[in-house]
């Protein structure tokens, strides 16, 4: 088996303090993520899947348990070190893109580099945009881009620091199905190049593009298995095109 | 290198969100503008009013011939010891003295024009009289140095004399007789009204001091000296120095009482000082309220506009910004915004004060101290109010900030 | 139909109220902006007014409401010039009648004065001896620093009591206690009962401390041996009634001196304190300008502050507008909601601002001991102006947002 990237042991997250008012979002969750995996974390709204991703991605801190990343116990790190971890080892893609307004695609992608020690910022950002196929949109502002394009900028931003793992929280949630497919296809391509990817989704259809599906219900992992029916997003898009063509021919 | 990068982030961000930057700046700009204008207007008003009431004799001293007391027998007659040279010595040797006006007077004199007569005090004065009393001719000319040199028989009359002798007719160039000496009228004084003692200050005839002493009264002494000081601060010192100087010049042995009296306008001084006190309080209040109101507006706008940016802070943290990076960015932003706002405020305040001066015809005076205090204060308020919510947002886990 | 409208309105009010309380911080800050705007204007104007009164009162203390009636000094009869000197027609009774008959007059004080030799021990001094009544102190704002001034009984009983000026005190007594001592005015012995405060020279350069005050009746009968006086000092109620008062004094004196029937000229002259009145007028003008400027600047600043806060807080909510329209709100509904929100904010803030403004003015008044006052005018001005700006800038950006396509509004950041 490949390198172990992340190991979560008995992670729990409880919101609120009182006995009656506290809500358990995660209840003793344990899991491992290995290099090169494409994982879908699935669950209904409120199941705790996003909380899990936020904790795995060091955006949030668990209330209990241990999180080990690259043999470092990140759950014990301070804010400073966590920021460095997010900056160098993790990339994020959000449902609502979260691009800075009035800031062009290139500069949005440059953002993580600004907080790193790198110096060839623009080159790296251009390369990242290139890899998501947007080299011709570098100087467009977010509101001049389509939803799919905005999400691709966000993915480029997630990739620009060459992270070990990319987390995507409902990356297709704000997109039409075709743009969604494009994003999934892009993620699969990145995975094929060796990038570890974790997608959080509530849609079964989307989860089918991952190699491993983790099901979460009420803060607990209820199933964690390899997806034997993994579909290629590229192929789905091809059929979509055929269907559309068929519709038009009719 | 990192600091430079943070600075760049801050400036680029400010440039991009022009409306937000403008709104953040507005608070500081209007605070400083208001402070500058309001203080300038108050200072201008103070200057104007104080200048006006100073004319009541705020910065003057009166030296009168004759001491307050004589020993021995009743009576004593006129005191003949005060000389024109004393006035010159006071001007030359007492540092605080700006100008002196020696004068002589005669209580009541018959003033005759054709078949009309008046009964007016006669004053022998020098050209400096006009400056020292801040009392000028309404028409014609005042007595000149030439008139003094030539012992000219010219006179300037008060408005009461003019009314009594000439009615509405122009008296300039007319001849009047004072006692038996004919004088040509060269000017009419402005109206001064009546003094608190009931004396009509407009019922007077002024002639050159030299003419008075040689041709009218035939004396070599003067009645008094009106002295204009440069400042009121050392009035006591001035009185002491003048007293010492005159005692020396008059050869008065120790223990011999003064043969002159030096008095100041205490009532006027009390009034002016009272007014200055009032204005000081007014300035402090007006500036203070401008500062407080401006500060609240600055803080207010900063709080709102930074609160609006929690999402941005969350995102920056998600991609690896440290708390320090966020605080640095916002510190730079707030500093840049408040300082720029301060400079714009000063400029607008200056322009506003100038406009106000033109519109109201009242002078204004910009107080750089208040401007400096204002800029520092509102910059501090702006920075603190801008940093506080940014710091709070930066301390949150990125998820929470991201969710607004 | 109207029923439905009212129900709709009520529902919108409820939404607005919910909105406002759901965003407590934002609402509080916007409210604060309006409160500061309104109260700053009110306080500024009241401070300006207080300072104006304070400064004017300093000039007034010098005697702006003082009218001096002088007995005429010349009798002009063409060709002949005999009747020289003071006319003898002005009397103590004239002063009494002026005070009694003219409503604008607070007091009328008779004065007869003459420079005389005054002796104490072996020291003599030439001093202006002033016969007058106790009200002289009020009219001239001239008080004793030690002992007391003489009273009406002293006057009626023609007692030989004297109050000496500070200059006389210094020269004749050299700072010794002199209350109860005897001083000779001419040859008449007087008991000293008080010493005046020091005033220095007057506008004319005349030393006001070089005087001795004695009761007018004592002065006329025992010292000067005269039946007439040379001045009446009249204190008018207010400088605004000076002209009317002067005219009434003239009428009464002409009648009393029997000048009307023969149509003879006045045997007296009436003088207001020109210099003081002029300074006072200039001071009033300057302050009017100053207060106007301060009020204008405060209004302007308050207005911009309110504008900025309203703009920010509405801009922040373009998203919300998009959402409301997406779920079926009409433009009118959105506008009504924002109008109501802005009204509640502006009115609430305006009223709170008035309360704070009045309270602040009172505090300033107490702290400075100035007669600050809150004018209805300044309250109205501040309130109307601020509320109008709050309303306009609360609704105008919302209107602009409501014109957007809902999708665009939703997307905007």
CSV table of N, CA, C and O in Angstrom, one decimal, chain A residues 108-197:
chain,number,residue,atom,x,y,z
A,108,UNK,N,-6.1,35.6,-7.9
A,108,UNK,CA,-6.8,34.7,-7.0
A,108,UNK,C,-5.9,33.4,-6.8
A,108,UNK,O,-5.8,32.9,-5.6
A,109,UNK,N,-5.4,32.9,-7.8
A,109,UNK,CA,-4.5,31.7,-7.7
A,109,UNK,C,-3.3,32.0,-7.0
A,109,UNK,O,-2.7,31.2,-6.2
A,110,UNK,N,-2.8,33.2,-7.1
A,110,UNK,CA,-1.5,33.6,-6.4
A,110,UNK,C,-1.7,33.6,-4.9
A,110,UNK,O,-0.7,33.6,-4.2
A,111,UNK,N,-2.9,33.8,-4.4
A,111,UNK,CA,-3.2,34.0,-3.0
A,111,UNK,C,-2.4,33.2,-2.1
A,111,UNK,O,-1.7,33.7,-1.2
A,112,UNK,N,-2.4,31.8,-2.2
A,112,UNK,CA,-1.7,31.0,-1.2
A,112,UNK,C,-0.2,31.2,-1.3
A,112,UNK,O,0.5,31.1,-0.3
A,113,UNK,N,0.3,31.6,-2.5
A,113,UNK,CA,1.7,31.8,-2.6
A,113,UNK,C,2.2,33.0,-1.8
A,113,UNK,O,3.3,33.0,-1.4
A,114,UNK,N,1.2,34.0,-1.7
A,114,UNK,CA,1.6,35.2,-1.0
A,114,UNK,C,1.9,34.8,0.5
A,114,UNK,O,2.7,35.5,1.1
A,115,UNK,N,1.4,33.7,1.0
A,115,UNK,CA,1.6,33.4,2.4
A,115,UNK,C,2.7,32.3,2.5
A,115,UNK,O,2.8,31.7,3.5
A,116,UNK,N,3.4,32.0,1.4
A,116,UNK,CA,4.4,31.1,1.4
A,116,UNK,C,5.8,31.8,1.2
A,116,UNK,O,5.8,33.0,1.1
A,117,UNK,N,6.9,31.0,1.2
A,117,UNK,CA,8.1,31.6,1.0
A,117,UNK,C,8.6,31.7,-0.5
A,117,UNK,O,9.7,32.1,-0.8
A,118,UNK,N,7.7,31.2,-1.3
A,118,UNK,CA,8.0,31.1,-2.7
A,118,UNK,C,8.2,32.5,-3.3
A,118,UNK,O,7.6,33.5,-2.9
A,119,UNK,N,9.0,32.6,-4.4
A,119,UNK,CA,9.3,33.9,-5.0
A,119,UNK,C,8.7,34.0,-6.4
A,119,UNK,O,8.3,35.0,-6.8
A,120,UNK,N,8.8,32.8,-7.2
A,120,UNK,CA,8.3,32.9,-8.5
A,120,UNK,C,6.8,32.7,-8.6
A,120,UNK,O,6.3,31.8,-9.3
A,121,UNK,N,6.1,33.6,-7.9
A,121,UNK,CA,4.7,33.5,-7.7
A,121,UNK,C,3.9,33.5,-9.0
A,121,UNK,O,3.1,32.6,-9.2
A,122,UNK,N,4.1,34.4,-9.9
A,122,UNK,CA,3.3,34.5,-11.1
A,122,UNK,C,3.5,33.3,-12.0
A,122,UNK,O,2.5,32.7,-12.5
A,123,UNK,N,4.7,32.8,-12.1
A,123,UNK,CA,5.0,31.6,-12.9
A,123,UNK,C,4.2,30.4,-12.4
A,123,UNK,O,3.5,29.7,-13.2
A,124,UNK,N,4.3,30.2,-11.1
A,124,UNK,CA,3.6,29.1,-10.5
A,124,UNK,C,2.1,29.2,-10.7
A,124,UNK,O,1.4,28.2,-11.1
A,125,UNK,N,1.5,30.4,-10.6
A,125,UNK,CA,0.1,30.6,-10.7
A,125,UNK,C,-0.3,30.4,-12.2
A,125,UNK,O,-1.4,29.7,-12.4
A,126,UNK,N,0.5,30.8,-13.1
A,126,UNK,CA,0.2,30.6,-14.5
A,126,UNK,C,0.2,29.1,-14.8
A,126,UNK,O,-0.7,28.6,-15.5
A,127,UNK,N,1.1,28.4,-14.3
A,127,UNK,CA,1.2,26.9,-14.5
A,127,UNK,C,-0.1,26.3,-14.0
A,127,UNK,O,-0.6,25.4,-14.6
A,128,UNK,N,-0.5,26.7,-12.8
A,128,UNK,CA,-1.6,26.1,-12.2
A,128,UNK,C,-2.9,26.4,-13.0
A,128,UNK,O,-3.7,25.5,-13.2
A,129,UNK,N,-3.0,27.6,-13.5
A,129,UNK,CA,-4.2,27.9,-14.3
A,129,UNK,C,-4.1,27.1,-15.6
A,129,UNK,O,-5.2,26.7,-16.1
A,130,UNK,N,-2.9,26.9,-16.1
A,130,UNK,CA,-2.7,26.1,-17.3
A,130,UNK,C,-3.2,24.7,-17.1
A,130,UNK,O,-4.0,24.2,-18.0
A,131,UNK,N,-2.9,24.2,-16.0
A,131,UNK,CA,-3.3,22.8,-15.7
A,131,UNK,C,-4.8,22.6,-15.6
A,131,UNK,O,-5.3,21.5,-15.6
A,132,UNK,N,-5.5,23.7,-15.3
A,132,UNK,CA,-7.0,23.6,-15.3
A,132,UNK,C,-7.6,24.1,-16.6
A,132,UNK,O,-8.8,24.3,-16.7
A,133,UNK,N,-6.7,24.4,-17.6
A,133,UNK,CA,-7.2,24.8,-18.9
A,133,UNK,C,-7.7,26.2,-18.9
A,133,UNK,O,-8.6,26.5,-19.7
A,134,UNK,N,-7.2,27.1,-18.1
A,134,UNK,CA,-7.8,28.5,-18.1
A,134,UNK,C,-6.7,29.5,-18.4
A,134,UNK,O,-6.8,30.7,-18.1
A,135,UNK,N,-5.6,29.1,-19.2
A,135,UNK,CA,-4.6,30.0,-19.4
A,135,UNK,C,-5.1,31.3,-20.2
A,135,UNK,O,-4.5,32.3,-20.1
A,136,UNK,N,-6.2,31.1,-20.9
A,136,UNK,CA,-6.7,32.2,-21.7
A,136,UNK,C,-7.6,33.1,-20.9
A,136,UNK,O,-8.2,34.1,-21.3
A,137,UNK,N,-7.9,32.8,-19.6
A,137,UNK,CA,-8.8,33.6,-18.8
A,137,UNK,C,-8.1,34.2,-17.6
A,137,UNK,O,-8.7,34.7,-16.6
A,138,UNK,N,-6.8,34.2,-17.6
A,138,UNK,CA,-6.0,34.7,-16.5
A,138,UNK,C,-6.4,36.0,-15.9
A,138,UNK,O,-6.4,36.3,-14.7
A,139,UNK,N,-6.7,36.9,-16.8
A,139,UNK,CA,-6.9,38.3,-16.4
A,139,UNK,C,-8.4,38.7,-16.3
A,139,UNK,O,-8.8,39.8,-16.2
A,140,UNK,N,-9.3,37.6,-16.3
A,140,UNK,CA,-10.7,37.9,-16.1
A,140,UNK,C,-11.0,38.0,-14.6
A,140,UNK,O,-10.4,37.3,-13.8
A,141,UNK,N,-12.0,38.8,-14.3
A,141,UNK,CA,-12.5,38.9,-12.9
A,141,UNK,C,-13.5,37.8,-12.7
A,141,UNK,O,-14.1,37.3,-13.6
A,142,UNK,N,-13.7,37.4,-11.4
A,142,UNK,CA,-14.6,36.3,-11.1
A,142,UNK,C,-16.0,36.5,-11.8
A,142,UNK,O,-16.6,35.6,-12.3
A,143,UNK,N,-16.5,37.7,-11.7
A,143,UNK,CA,-17.9,37.9,-12.3
A,143,UNK,C,-17.9,37.9,-13.8
A,143,UNK,O,-19.0,38.0,-14.4
A,144,UNK,N,-16.7,37.8,-14.4
A,144,UNK,CA,-16.7,37.6,-15.9
A,144,UNK,C,-16.5,36.2,-16.3
A,144,UNK,O,-16.4,35.9,-17.5
A,145,UNK,N,-16.5,35.3,-15.3
A,145,UNK,CA,-16.3,33.9,-15.6
A,145,UNK,C,-17.6,33.1,-15.2
A,145,UNK,O,-18.4,33.5,-14.4
A,146,UNK,N,-17.8,32.0,-15.9
A,146,UNK,CA,-18.9,31.1,-15.6
A,146,UNK,C,-18.7,30.4,-14.3
A,146,UNK,O,-17.5,30.4,-13.8
A,147,UNK,N,-19.7,29.8,-13.8
A,147,UNK,CA,-19.5,29.0,-12.5
A,147,UNK,C,-18.5,28.0,-12.6
A,147,UNK,O,-17.6,27.8,-11.8
A,148,UNK,N,-18.5,27.2,-13.7
A,148,UNK,CA,-17.5,26.1,-13.9
A,148,UNK,C,-16.1,26.7,-14.0
A,148,UNK,O,-15.2,26.2,-13.4
A,149,UNK,N,-16.0,27.8,-14.7
A,149,UNK,CA,-14.7,28.4,-14.8
A,149,UNK,C,-14.2,28.9,-13.4
A,149,UNK,O,-13.0,28.8,-13.1
A,150,UNK,N,-15.1,29.5,-12.7
A,150,UNK,CA,-14.7,30.0,-11.3
A,150,UNK,C,-14.2,28.8,-10.5
A,150,UNK,O,-13.2,29.0,-9.8
A,151,UNK,N,-14.9,27.7,-10.6
A,151,UNK,CA,-14.5,26.6,-9.8
A,151,UNK,C,-13.2,26.1,-10.2
A,151,UNK,O,-12.4,25.6,-9.4
A,152,UNK,N,-12.9,26.2,-11.5
A,152,UNK,CA,-11.6,25.7,-12.0
A,152,UNK,C,-10.5,26.6,-11.5
A,152,UNK,O,-9.4,26.2,-11.2
A,153,UNK,N,-10.8,27.9,-11.4
A,153,UNK,CA,-9.8,28.9,-10.8
A,153,UNK,C,-9.6,28.4,-9.4
A,153,UNK,O,-8.4,28.4,-8.9
A,154,UNK,N,-10.7,28.1,-8.7
A,154,UNK,CA,-10.5,27.7,-7.3
A,154,UNK,C,-9.6,26.4,-7.2
A,154,UNK,O,-8.8,26.3,-6.2
A,155,UNK,N,-9.8,25.5,-8.1
A,155,UNK,CA,-9.0,24.3,-8.1
A,155,UNK,C,-7.5,24.6,-8.4
A,155,UNK,O,-6.6,24.2,-7.7
A,156,UNK,N,-7.3,25.6,-9.3
A,156,UNK,CA,-5.9,26.0,-9.6
A,156,UNK,C,-5.3,26.6,-8.4
A,156,UNK,O,-4.2,26.3,-8.0
A,157,UNK,N,-6.1,27.3,-7.6
A,157,UNK,CA,-5.6,27.9,-6.4
A,157,UNK,C,-5.3,26.8,-5.4
A,157,UNK,O,-4.3,26.9,-4.7
A,158,UNK,N,-6.1,25.8,-5.4
A,158,UNK,CA,-5.8,24.7,-4.4
A,158,UNK,C,-4.5,24.0,-4.8
A,158,UNK,O,-3.8,23.4,-3.9
A,159,UNK,N,-4.2,24.0,-6.1
A,159,UNK,CA,-3.1,23.2,-6.6
A,159,UNK,C,-1.8,24.0,-6.6
A,159,UNK,O,-0.7,23.4,-6.6
A,160,UNK,N,-1.8,25.3,-6.5
A,160,UNK,CA,-0.7,26.1,-6.8
A,160,UNK,C,0.5,25.9,-5.9
A,160,UNK,O,1.6,26.0,-6.3
A,161,UNK,N,0.2,25.5,-4.6
A,161,UNK,CA,1.4,25.2,-3.7
A,161,UNK,C,1.8,23.7,-3.8
A,161,UNK,O,2.5,23.3,-2.9
A,162,UNK,N,1.3,23.0,-4.8
A,162,UNK,CA,1.6,21.6,-4.9
A,162,UNK,C,1.4,20.8,-3.6
A,162,UNK,O,2.3,20.2,-3.1
A,163,UNK,N,0.1,20.8,-3.2
A,163,UNK,CA,-0.2,20.2,-1.9
A,163,UNK,C,-0.2,18.7,-2.0
A,163,UNK,O,-0.4,18.1,-3.1
A,164,UNK,N,-0.1,18.0,-0.9
A,164,UNK,CA,-0.2,16.6,-0.9
A,164,UNK,C,-1.6,16.1,-1.1
A,164,UNK,O,-1.9,15.0,-1.6
A,165,UNK,N,-2.6,16.9,-0.7
A,165,UNK,CA,-4.0,16.5,-0.7
A,165,UNK,C,-4.9,17.7,-1.0
A,165,UNK,O,-4.6,18.8,-0.6
A,166,UNK,N,-5.9,17.4,-1.8
A,166,UNK,CA,-6.9,18.4,-2.1
A,166,UNK,C,-8.2,18.0,-1.6
A,166,UNK,O,-8.7,16.9,-1.8
A,167,UNK,N,-8.8,18.9,-0.7
A,167,UNK,CA,-10.2,18.7,-0.2
A,167,UNK,C,-11.2,19.5,-1.0
A,167,UNK,O,-11.0,20.7,-1.3
A,168,UNK,N,-12.2,18.9,-1.4
A,168,UNK,CA,-13.3,19.6,-2.2
A,168,UNK,C,-14.6,19.4,-1.5
A,168,UNK,O,-15.1,18.3,-1.4
A,169,UNK,N,-15.2,20.5,-1.0
A,169,UNK,CA,-16.5,20.4,-0.3
A,169,UNK,C,-17.6,20.8,-1.3
A,169,UNK,O,-17.8,21.9,-1.7
A,170,UNK,N,-18.4,19.7,-1.6
A,170,UNK,CA,-19.5,19.9,-2.6
A,170,UNK,C,-19.0,20.7,-3.8
A,170,UNK,O,-19.6,21.8,-4.1
A,171,UNK,N,-18.0,20.3,-4.5
A,171,UNK,CA,-17.4,21.2,-5.6
A,171,UNK,C,-18.4,21.4,-6.7
A,171,UNK,O,-18.3,22.4,-7.4
A,172,UNK,N,-19.4,20.6,-6.8
A,172,UNK,CA,-20.3,20.7,-8.0
A,172,UNK,C,-21.6,21.2,-7.5
A,172,UNK,O,-22.5,21.4,-8.3
A,173,UNK,N,-21.7,21.5,-6.2
A,173,UNK,CA,-23.0,21.9,-5.7
A,173,UNK,C,-23.6,23.2,-6.3
A,173,UNK,O,-24.9,23.3,-6.4
A,174,UNK,N,-22.8,24.1,-6.7
A,174,UNK,CA,-23.4,25.4,-7.3
A,174,UNK,C,-23.3,25.4,-8.8
A,174,UNK,O,-23.4,26.4,-9.4
A,175,UNK,N,-23.1,24.2,-9.4
A,175,UNK,CA,-22.9,24.2,-10.9
A,175,UNK,C,-24.0,23.3,-11.6
A,175,UNK,O,-24.6,22.5,-11.0
A,176,UNK,N,-24.2,23.6,-12.8
A,176,UNK,CA,-25.1,22.8,-13.6
A,176,UNK,C,-24.4,21.5,-13.9
A,176,UNK,O,-23.2,21.3,-13.6
A,177,UNK,N,-25.1,20.5,-14.3
A,177,UNK,CA,-24.6,19.1,-14.4
A,177,UNK,C,-23.4,19.0,-15.3
A,177,UNK,O,-22.4,18.3,-15.0
A,178,UNK,N,-23.4,19.7,-16.4
A,178,UNK,CA,-22.3,19.6,-17.3
A,178,UNK,C,-21.0,20.2,-16.7
A,178,UNK,O,-20.0,19.6,-16.7
A,179,UNK,N,-21.1,21.4,-16.2
A,179,UNK,CA,-20.0,22.0,-15.5
A,179,UNK,C,-19.5,21.2,-14.4
A,179,UNK,O,-18.3,21.0,-14.1
A,180,UNK,N,-20.5,20.6,-13.7
A,180,UNK,CA,-20.1,19.7,-12.6
A,180,UNK,C,-19.3,18.5,-13.1
A,180,UNK,O,-18.3,18.1,-12.5
A,181,UNK,N,-19.7,18.0,-14.2
A,181,UNK,CA,-18.9,16.8,-14.8
A,181,UNK,C,-17.5,17.3,-15.1
A,181,UNK,O,-16.6,16.5,-14.9
A,182,UNK,N,-17.4,18.5,-15.7
A,182,UNK,CA,-16.1,19.0,-16.1
A,182,UNK,C,-15.2,19.0,-14.8
A,182,UNK,O,-14.0,18.6,-14.9
A,183,UNK,N,-15.8,19.5,-13.7
A,183,UNK,CA,-15.0,19.6,-12.5
A,183,UNK,C,-14.6,18.2,-12.1
A,183,UNK,O,-13.4,17.9,-11.7
A,184,UNK,N,-15.5,17.2,-12.1
A,184,UNK,CA,-15.2,15.9,-11.6
A,184,UNK,C,-14.1,15.3,-12.5
A,184,UNK,O,-13.2,14.6,-12.1
A,185,UNK,N,-14.2,15.5,-13.8
A,185,UNK,CA,-13.3,15.0,-14.8
A,185,UNK,C,-11.9,15.6,-14.5
A,185,UNK,O,-10.9,14.9,-14.5
A,186,UNK,N,-11.9,16.9,-14.2
A,186,UNK,CA,-10.6,17.5,-13.8
A,186,UNK,C,-10.0,16.9,-12.6
A,186,UNK,O,-8.8,16.6,-12.5
A,187,UNK,N,-10.8,16.7,-11.6
A,187,UNK,CA,-10.3,16.1,-10.3
A,187,UNK,C,-9.8,14.7,-10.6
A,187,UNK,O,-8.8,14.3,-10.1
A,188,UNK,N,-10.5,13.9,-11.5
A,188,UNK,CA,-10.1,12.6,-11.8
A,188,UNK,C,-8.7,12.6,-12.5
A,188,UNK,O,-7.8,11.8,-12.2
A,189,UNK,N,-8.6,13.6,-13.4
A,189,UNK,CA,-7.3,13.7,-14.1
A,189,UNK,C,-6.2,14.0,-13.1
A,189,UNK,O,-5.1,13.4,-13.2
A,190,UNK,N,-6.5,14.9,-12.2
A,190,UNK,CA,-5.4,15.2,-11.2
A,190,UNK,C,-5.1,14.0,-10.4
A,190,UNK,O,-3.9,13.7,-10.1
A,191,UNK,N,-6.1,13.2,-10.1
A,191,UNK,CA,-5.9,12.0,-9.3
A,191,UNK,C,-5.0,11.0,-10.1
A,191,UNK,O,-4.1,10.4,-9.5
A,192,UNK,N,-5.3,11.0,-11.4
A,192,UNK,CA,-4.5,10.0,-12.2
A,192,UNK,C,-3.1,10.5,-12.2
A,192,UNK,O,-2.2,9.6,-12.4
A,193,UNK,N,-2.8,11.8,-12.1
A,193,UNK,CA,-1.4,12.3,-12.0
A,193,UNK,C,-0.8,12.0,-10.7
A,193,UNK,O,0.3,12.4,-10.4
A,194,UNK,N,-1.6,11.4,-9.7
A,194,UNK,CA,-1.0,11.0,-8.5
A,194,UNK,C,-1.4,11.9,-7.3
A,194,UNK,O,-1.0,11.7,-6.2
A,195,UNK,N,-2.3,12.9,-7.5
A,195,UNK,CA,-2.7,13.8,-6.5
A,195,UNK,C,-3.8,13.1,-5.6
A,195,UNK,O,-4.7,12.4,-6.1
A,196,UNK,N,-3.7,13.2,-4.3
A,196,UNK,CA,-4.7,12.6,-3.4
A,196,UNK,C,-5.9,13.6,-3.3
A,196,UNK,O,-5.7,14.8,-3.2
A,197,UNK,N,-7.1,13.1,-3.5
A,197,UNK,CA,-8.2,14.0,-3.5
A,197,UNK,C,-9.4,13.5,-2.6
A,197,UNK,O,-9.6,12.3,-2.6
